[in-house]
């Protein structure tokens, strides 16, 4: 089973769309802020979530990730796409919640990272391996890699979007 979380009107082909709005054509109408989600433990082969996660508060993000961990099969992947924390896209939508999403937003959901920084008291129990990729502003796309890396690190709006691929341990 593959699920598209917060699919809106753009459900990914081959995925079961999950959204709060019955008007968008979701296969499963469910508020993803409400747990448990209507899926059994370790029943999902793959999850996809594009431009939904940033609409959750910090506390809701923790609950979302716990549910994602619960429903994914061990070794399953979840692809999360959000505006990058330093982009205008992260700030302009008044329905986006604070804080904006960056790589560090996901580190808390990796057990080794929590252990390294002494954060086991946070009560977060999921364990995802993490990989990140970035969509640069088109003006940087043809620049040499060294310039792209410098811009991504130091310039606002250089990175427009981040994709995090999480692998459930």
CSV table of C-alpha atoms in Angstrom, one decimal:
chain,number,residue,atom,x,y,z
A,1,UNK,CA,0.0,0.0,0.0
A,2,UNK,CA,1.2,3.5,-0.9
A,3,UNK,CA,-0.3,6.6,0.7
A,4,UNK,CA,-0.2,10.3,-0.4
A,5,UNK,CA,-0.6,12.3,2.8
A,6,UNK,CA,-2.4,15.6,2.5
A,7,UNK,CA,-2.8,14.9,-1.2
A,8,UNK,CA,-5.3,17.8,-2.0
A,9,UNK,CA,-6.5,17.8,-5.5
A,10,UNK,CA,-3.1,16.4,-6.8
A,11,UNK,CA,-3.1,12.8,-5.6
A,12,UNK,CA,0.0,11.0,-6.8
A,13,UNK,CA,-0.8,8.2,-9.3
A,14,UNK,CA,-0.7,4.7,-7.8
A,15,UNK,CA,-1.1,6.1,-4.3
A,16,UNK,CA,-4.1,6.2,-1.9
A,17,UNK,CA,-4.9,9.9,-1.3
A,18,UNK,CA,-5.5,11.0,2.3
A,19,UNK,CA,-6.8,14.4,2.9
A,20,UNK,CA,-9.2,16.3,5.3
A,21,UNK,CA,-11.3,17.6,2.4
A,22,UNK,CA,-13.8,15.3,0.7
A,23,UNK,CA,-14.1,17.7,-2.2
A,24,UNK,CA,-10.5,17.1,-3.4
A,25,UNK,CA,-11.1,13.5,-4.4
A,26,UNK,CA,-9.1,11.8,-1.6
A,27,UNK,CA,-9.6,8.1,-1.3
A,28,UNK,CA,-9.5,8.4,2.5
A,29,UNK,CA,-11.0,11.5,4.1
A,30,UNK,CA,-9.1,12.0,7.4
A,31,UNK,CA,-7.6,14.9,9.3
A,32,UNK,CA,-3.9,13.9,9.6
A,33,UNK,CA,-3.7,16.0,12.8
A,34,UNK,CA,-5.9,13.3,14.4
A,35,UNK,CA,-4.4,10.1,15.6
A,36,UNK,CA,-4.5,7.2,15.1
A,37,UNK,CA,-4.6,7.3,11.3
A,38,UNK,CA,-6.9,4.7,9.7
A,39,UNK,CA,-4.0,2.3,8.8
A,40,UNK,CA,-2.8,-0.7,10.6
A,41,UNK,CA,0.7,-0.8,12.2
A,42,UNK,CA,3.5,-1.6,9.6
A,43,UNK,CA,1.0,-1.7,6.7
A,44,UNK,CA,2.3,1.0,4.4
A,45,UNK,CA,5.0,0.3,1.8
A,46,UNK,CA,5.6,3.9,0.8
A,47,UNK,CA,4.4,7.4,1.8
A,48,UNK,CA,4.5,10.6,0.0
A,49,UNK,CA,3.8,14.0,1.5
A,50,UNK,CA,4.2,17.2,-0.6
A,51,UNK,CA,3.6,20.7,0.8
A,52,UNK,CA,1.6,19.6,3.9
A,53,UNK,CA,4.1,19.1,6.7
A,54,UNK,CA,4.8,22.8,6.9
A,55,UNK,CA,1.2,23.5,7.8
A,56,UNK,CA,1.5,21.6,11.1
A,57,UNK,CA,2.6,23.2,14.4
A,58,UNK,CA,5.8,21.8,16.0
A,59,UNK,CA,3.8,19.6,18.3
A,60,UNK,CA,1.6,18.3,15.5
A,61,UNK,CA,4.8,17.5,13.5
A,62,UNK,CA,6.0,15.2,16.3
A,63,UNK,CA,2.6,13.4,16.3
A,64,UNK,CA,2.6,13.2,12.5
A,65,UNK,CA,6.1,11.6,12.5
A,66,UNK,CA,5.1,9.2,15.2
A,67,UNK,CA,2.1,8.0,13.2
A,68,UNK,CA,4.2,7.9,10.0
A,69,UNK,CA,6.6,5.7,11.8
A,70,UNK,CA,3.8,3.5,13.2
A,71,UNK,CA,2.2,2.8,9.8
A,72,UNK,CA,5.3,2.3,7.6
A,73,UNK,CA,6.7,-1.1,7.3
A,74,UNK,CA,10.4,-1.5,8.4
A,75,UNK,CA,12.6,-0.4,5.6
A,76,UNK,CA,9.8,1.6,3.9
A,77,UNK,CA,10.4,5.1,2.5
A,78,UNK,CA,8.6,8.3,3.0
A,79,UNK,CA,9.2,11.3,0.8
A,80,UNK,CA,8.5,14.7,2.4
A,81,UNK,CA,8.6,17.8,0.2
A,82,UNK,CA,8.4,21.3,1.8
A,83,UNK,CA,9.5,24.8,1.1
A,84,UNK,CA,13.0,25.3,2.4
A,85,UNK,CA,13.3,27.3,5.6
A,86,UNK,CA,15.2,30.2,4.0
A,87,UNK,CA,12.9,30.6,1.0
A,88,UNK,CA,10.1,33.1,0.4
A,89,UNK,CA,7.9,30.1,-0.1
A,90,UNK,CA,8.4,29.1,3.5
A,91,UNK,CA,7.3,32.5,4.8
A,92,UNK,CA,4.7,33.9,2.4
A,93,UNK,CA,1.8,31.5,3.1
A,94,UNK,CA,0.0,32.6,6.2
A,95,UNK,CA,-1.2,29.0,6.9
A,96,UNK,CA,2.4,27.8,7.3
A,97,UNK,CA,3.4,27.2,10.9
A,98,UNK,CA,6.5,28.1,12.8
A,99,UNK,CA,9.3,27.0,12.6
A,100,UNK,CA,9.9,26.7,8.9
A,101,UNK,CA,11.3,23.3,7.8
A,102,UNK,CA,15.0,22.5,7.2
A,103,UNK,CA,17.2,19.6,7.6
A,104,UNK,CA,17.4,20.0,11.3
A,105,UNK,CA,13.6,19.6,11.6
A,106,UNK,CA,14.1,15.9,10.7
A,107,UNK,CA,17.2,15.1,12.8
A,108,UNK,CA,15.0,14.8,15.9
A,109,UNK,CA,13.4,11.7,14.3
A,110,UNK,CA,16.7,9.9,14.0
A,111,UNK,CA,17.6,7.9,17.2
A,112,UNK,CA,21.3,8.1,16.7
A,113,UNK,CA,21.2,11.9,16.5
A,114,UNK,CA,18.9,12.2,19.6
A,115,UNK,CA,21.3,9.9,21.5
A,116,UNK,CA,24.4,11.9,20.3
A,117,UNK,CA,22.9,15.1,21.6
A,118,UNK,CA,21.3,13.7,24.8
A,119,UNK,CA,17.7,14.3,23.7
A,120,UNK,CA,16.2,10.9,24.6
A,121,UNK,CA,14.1,12.8,27.2
A,122,UNK,CA,12.0,14.4,24.4
A,123,UNK,CA,9.8,11.3,24.2
A,124,UNK,CA,10.3,10.9,20.5
A,125,UNK,CA,10.6,7.2,19.7
A,126,UNK,CA,10.7,6.9,15.9
A,127,UNK,CA,13.9,6.2,14.1
A,128,UNK,CA,14.3,7.3,10.4
A,129,UNK,CA,17.4,7.3,8.3
A,130,UNK,CA,17.5,10.6,6.4
A,131,UNK,CA,18.6,11.9,3.0
A,132,UNK,CA,18.0,15.4,1.6
A,133,UNK,CA,18.0,17.0,-1.8
A,134,UNK,CA,17.2,20.6,-2.8
A,135,UNK,CA,15.6,22.5,-5.6
A,136,UNK,CA,17.6,25.6,-6.3
A,137,UNK,CA,16.3,28.9,-7.6
A,138,UNK,CA,16.5,28.6,-11.5
A,139,UNK,CA,19.0,31.5,-11.6
A,140,UNK,CA,21.5,29.2,-9.8
A,141,UNK,CA,20.8,26.0,-11.8
A,142,UNK,CA,23.6,26.6,-14.4
A,143,UNK,CA,26.1,27.9,-11.9
A,144,UNK,CA,29.1,25.7,-11.0
A,145,UNK,CA,28.5,23.3,-8.1
A,146,UNK,CA,30.9,25.2,-5.8
A,147,UNK,CA,28.8,28.4,-6.3
A,148,UNK,CA,25.6,26.6,-5.8
A,149,UNK,CA,26.8,25.1,-2.5
A,150,UNK,CA,27.9,28.5,-1.3
A,151,UNK,CA,24.6,30.2,-2.3
A,152,UNK,CA,22.6,27.4,-0.7
A,153,UNK,CA,24.4,27.9,2.6
A,154,UNK,CA,24.5,31.7,2.8
A,155,UNK,CA,21.8,33.3,0.6
A,156,UNK,CA,18.1,33.6,1.3
A,157,UNK,CA,16.0,32.2,-1.5
A,158,UNK,CA,18.8,30.2,-3.1
A,159,UNK,CA,17.1,26.9,-2.1
A,160,UNK,CA,13.4,26.9,-2.9
A,161,UNK,CA,12.3,23.5,-1.8
A,162,UNK,CA,13.7,20.6,0.2
A,163,UNK,CA,13.0,16.9,-0.3
A,164,UNK,CA,13.6,14.6,2.7
A,165,UNK,CA,13.6,10.9,2.1
A,166,UNK,CA,13.0,9.0,5.4
A,167,UNK,CA,13.7,5.3,5.7
A,168,UNK,CA,11.9,3.6,8.7
A,169,UNK,CA,14.3,1.5,10.8
